[in-house]
């Protein structure tokens, strides 16, 4: 059975052949995997088979022997698709806009500083995530902004 | 001794929150002293608000109306019958005005005298005092004339690179390194702006910037009977955004002679200003082992647990004894360094995205399992990490018989102390202590910038992802059955790793 | 040193289960040594079966086919590539035949030589050896003639009260105190029956029974380079059913002179028999400070952690170093006692119903929060406590700067380390360490019988029950709402303990 | 609202007047109680009001600041009503009968030893829980017995 998953914000496809009684077998990225599973506590499982590892999880957050990753089903995905891409620079968290370094119409290169904001008592610089032209600025200096909202829009040249 | 203490101090108000409130509470519990904590209305699910003997709400509002509200905190202390106030670190811990108000209210302030705090609270005043008692200082400008041109001239005079620092600052806020003359004006403006925001004061000083310096500090403790002790050094060179992230003791950079010299210098300072209680003298040390006084923190330090583990002492207990007017129960020659301890600070942040702070709900806090490992945290399962307070989630402190063993234990324990649900720097901390330069003791304050290539994230392998997928799939499988049936299914599983 | 060790021993098979398997595993992890564990098919959910680097099933069946199966265990060691076997305590730890088979298979047995085990494994043989090197012994009969009449005559000769003990025994099994001549025959029969069941051998010995004796034991550690060290004493006088339940170090009963004398006697024994590795010399001490050799345990002791905390050492690490042929990395004068440590053994049993063992499912294991507190347990949430193995759930070990502080920490921590869902002796342990006699150090092996009135359960108050009811009622309340809604309801709660 | 509960195997009645939003008020044993409640973790709550205490619970097992008790609803009661009473001496756990010290018809007093059994490698003596006459013995020496089964029955004299 083919199944789509979103792993670390990227969609992948697996082919699931067994999933019951604590056993699971599937193909991922061209390779066949087989694991057994024992519950350890309310958040942890012991996975054995191709890799022996403690796996903890909470919502879409998984930790495999200390390595963090997110795994979710496309239907229940909680992560915003491609945050701060497609020419929208978003605020990473709630804060205050200290300085706006560009104006609409400016041509910027990827990595150029656009806005300085303060959050959790530290200054953060929001940079352009692509080359392009500033098409909109949604906040002015001194304004408070929420987390995850668009601060600056960029219109990208067609490739 | 315990009756003597309890006659003086049988209840302490802890004027702080998070891990340090819990840390102070532990010593109170061990000494049979009742603890009183304070919390804001948004913090009712955080453990510092309910694990004490009594707790009082500060209501809602900005810090000035809650954790920085002198009058409200002193009123709570009086209402609760607390005899003393422990300020923790940060907040009011180095506020001499508050310390004086506490004393005036007939309560004991667990800390130094307001006078000591005033001397050391301002970087300029402290350096003037240090010059008097001949403590080595970094070349610099600490003048009152704060005009752009004078500051720039001073910088040119000292010679680039220089450091621009907020006079009232700390923790890296309002601090800029300037490498070239032409960058000076912009850096100065940025530092002054951050200083004004953080401290309400934009006076800066300028100092020679020492390249590849080590940050070495000495823990001191003085009583009111003329005993000025030190508890050896801590090296806190590994910093990001000028904030310490990895600390250790002993420092690999000190031999016995240098250790003696730097520790005795620290005691010369504490005895020279007739200090009382716990303090930390910070030095900057160059590659030749020349060290310069940086500042003295007149409070318990975040990284104090590594000293406790290596000297087998409880610094909060000693603070309380001193505050009660008792004599320190040990002599200098009885204090020794045994083994090695490393502290790593676990932050809710994304180290691979410019250390951007992260927020979220903690699904589960992992517990370390090895012996002589401490996790000092103020969070329990289900707590929210918000933007209201510092993004430090916990301190992991690992003691080992030697440095290699402390490193191994840190790597192992970092895997255990998960904060499920929140992005943390755990993996990044593992990368730091696992680098060859760190293992070899090649540590200095620009370590993270210098070795950024070694600190890049290691790609997660397909096999690791596959194990995660297996867990994801069996998670959804168990959703369809009851818990106990699932456990039975696991128990029925045969042939696991059979020979 | 670490490379030197890893060249000799880079993987250890732990031939045990439960807390001691996890204890040994921790040191392996700290030293970078891989650990291999074994488990029976019913133990797949117990942490010793999955927290090691590799684990192997022993299948199902009686102990002789699983944890006591010499051949299977040695085969697993060879298949896994383990270089050494650590036997823990109990099971095969004092089995000289197994130790010899391990060595014959080309593996290292982490323990003494089979010869030392044979000398000390039988109480009679060991006493003959001790007489040779002039170690003080209790008056008694250790003869081969086991007829009822001869044994009774010997008892009369020694003078009542006497102790009847299984020669091969340990842990209180096959042991009876006889106060009067007329009780002797029945007690002898019962002791012999229990001895036969437990050890397959009903030979008994008879000794003078010392009233109000203290159980004092000395931890010794010897390497193969002629160094015979001691790590000071432990007092284990508090026993129920002749099994230790509370242990502490230092003992209040020893002054410096007596301590020196008893520790040197222990080293005279370990050097006298050219011992290797960790061992414990047990003494019985009367009210006048006269002490007599009881037996030597040729393995790690259950209560070893209190010694580790007070001497700041890792006894398992030292065992491994010695087994690898290295020299002990310290001198006798570098080992000192610092502070005080108490261990309490948490059993699944009902102390108020004749210590009847209890079984059940552990819903939740609590975690201690104070510093310098260790919980050594082999159970995690959801594990079943069954009749298949020892009912000891965990050992709680608390270190304090002094005895009073260690007692306070024990009382506090016992509240924290709940084993929800199973009847335990936690409350009973609190009653023991909280009695005036215990606090004053009036400890002896009949403490529990003598002070049974002080150890009666304290009636639960209506107020405590009411708090339980409140929790019960709100539990059922939350069943009707989703979890997140409930959390929000709590957050909305206003006025909690407001001033 | 009157409500029956079984606390430490004894039935008690409470009068419940409030139970919502984390607040609860009731009368128990003639006294009025009022508590607030905050969740701490999956097994613990912080109860405040007439007493401030951490309460942990799992199934019918409650621990109030370290004090253990059982609380359950009569409808869902898991505890056997009055185990080993009413003249039935039960085995506390699975084990082996070593000795039977009485025979049917013997008159015994409360506390008299009836049976010696071995469980978890230790000997346990089963004693009479009341005065009476032995009416039945269900096991003989050497037999294995399960936990919680009747070993000896006692017919009690009428009071």
XYZ file of C-alpha atoms in Angstrom, chain D residues 22-155:
134
model
C -11.000 22.328 38.523
C -12.930 23.227 41.667
C -14.596 20.759 43.994
C -16.611 21.159 47.192
C -18.103 18.403 49.327
C -18.959 17.295 52.838
C -17.135 14.255 54.233
C -17.397 12.845 57.744
C -19.376 15.870 58.927
C -16.987 18.488 57.580
C -17.146 20.758 54.515
C -14.099 20.764 52.189
C -13.187 22.996 49.275
C -10.276 22.383 46.897
C -8.859 23.681 43.644
C -6.958 21.448 41.315
C -4.140 21.869 38.797
C -2.783 19.128 36.592
C 0.959 18.555 37.027
C 1.655 15.571 34.809
C -0.110 12.487 33.547
C -0.438 11.004 37.045
C -0.217 13.989 39.394
C -2.385 16.911 40.406
C -1.692 19.805 42.709
C -4.609 20.146 45.109
C -4.947 23.418 47.002
C -7.423 24.811 49.464
C -8.012 23.153 52.835
C -4.791 21.241 52.220
C -2.062 21.990 49.673
C -0.749 18.685 48.424
C 0.561 16.820 45.431
C -1.803 13.929 44.703
C -0.764 11.152 42.350
C -3.067 8.444 41.177
C -3.124 5.327 39.066
C -6.332 3.363 38.807
C -7.728 3.199 42.364
C -4.368 3.957 43.994
C -3.980 7.514 45.370
C -0.946 9.069 47.054
C -1.494 12.322 48.954
C 1.909 13.885 49.718
C 3.367 10.421 50.129
C 0.390 8.856 51.996
C -1.116 5.939 50.108
C -4.839 5.196 49.949
C -7.320 3.524 47.615
C -10.398 5.357 46.415
C -12.956 3.921 44.045
C -16.550 4.118 43.045
C -18.760 1.231 44.326
C -19.826 0.578 40.730
C -16.299 0.060 39.455
C -14.752 -1.411 42.588
C -11.730 -3.560 41.815
C -10.943 -4.610 45.366
C -12.435 -7.868 46.511
C -14.911 -7.152 49.228
C -13.262 -8.057 52.496
C -10.710 -10.555 51.204
C -9.833 -13.250 53.730
C -12.745 -12.415 55.982
C -16.067 -14.090 56.664
C -14.080 -17.117 57.749
C -12.185 -17.700 54.468
C -8.417 -17.635 54.749
C -6.987 -16.919 51.316
C -3.545 -17.304 49.782
C -1.984 -13.848 49.427
C -0.144 -14.878 46.281
C 0.686 -17.919 44.190
C 2.870 -20.433 46.021
C 3.288 -23.896 47.425
C 1.656 -25.367 50.546
C 4.410 -26.592 52.871
C 2.492 -27.629 55.967
C -1.136 -27.909 57.014
C -1.223 -27.481 60.789
C -4.954 -28.123 61.433
C -7.669 -30.555 60.368
C -11.402 -30.183 59.732
C -13.269 -29.899 63.019
C -10.402 -28.285 64.953
C -11.448 -25.369 67.134
C -9.038 -22.448 66.615
C -8.592 -18.974 68.048
C -7.844 -15.796 66.059
C -4.117 -15.727 65.333
C -3.577 -19.485 65.436
C -1.322 -20.763 62.661
C -3.230 -22.848 60.092
C -1.034 -23.309 57.064
C 2.606 -22.669 56.159
C 3.135 -21.809 52.525
C 6.120 -20.780 50.454
C 5.872 -17.876 48.034
C 8.612 -15.716 46.545
C 11.130 -18.047 48.193
C 9.987 -17.230 51.717
C 7.793 -19.054 54.187
C 4.515 -17.393 55.100
C 2.210 -18.552 57.869
C -1.523 -18.234 57.251
C -3.297 -17.517 60.535
C -6.924 -17.658 61.624
C -8.592 -14.275 61.228
C -11.297 -15.076 63.823
C -12.219 -17.650 66.465
C -14.067 -20.635 65.011
C -14.106 -24.237 63.825
C -12.298 -25.429 60.707
C -14.992 -26.348 58.218
C -12.886 -27.049 55.113
C -9.277 -27.288 53.973
C -8.833 -26.872 50.229
C -5.177 -27.844 49.740
C -2.837 -30.502 51.045
C 0.922 -30.374 51.662
C 3.062 -30.056 48.561
C 0.273 -28.657 46.380
C 0.684 -25.453 44.357
C -1.980 -22.828 44.883
C -2.913 -19.678 42.969
C -3.095 -16.236 44.588
C -6.355 -15.071 46.175
C -7.950 -18.486 46.504
C -9.535 -19.913 49.668
C -7.144 -22.134 51.603
C -9.097 -22.833 54.778
C -12.722 -22.108 55.721
C -13.754 -21.349 59.274
C -17.269 -21.542 60.644
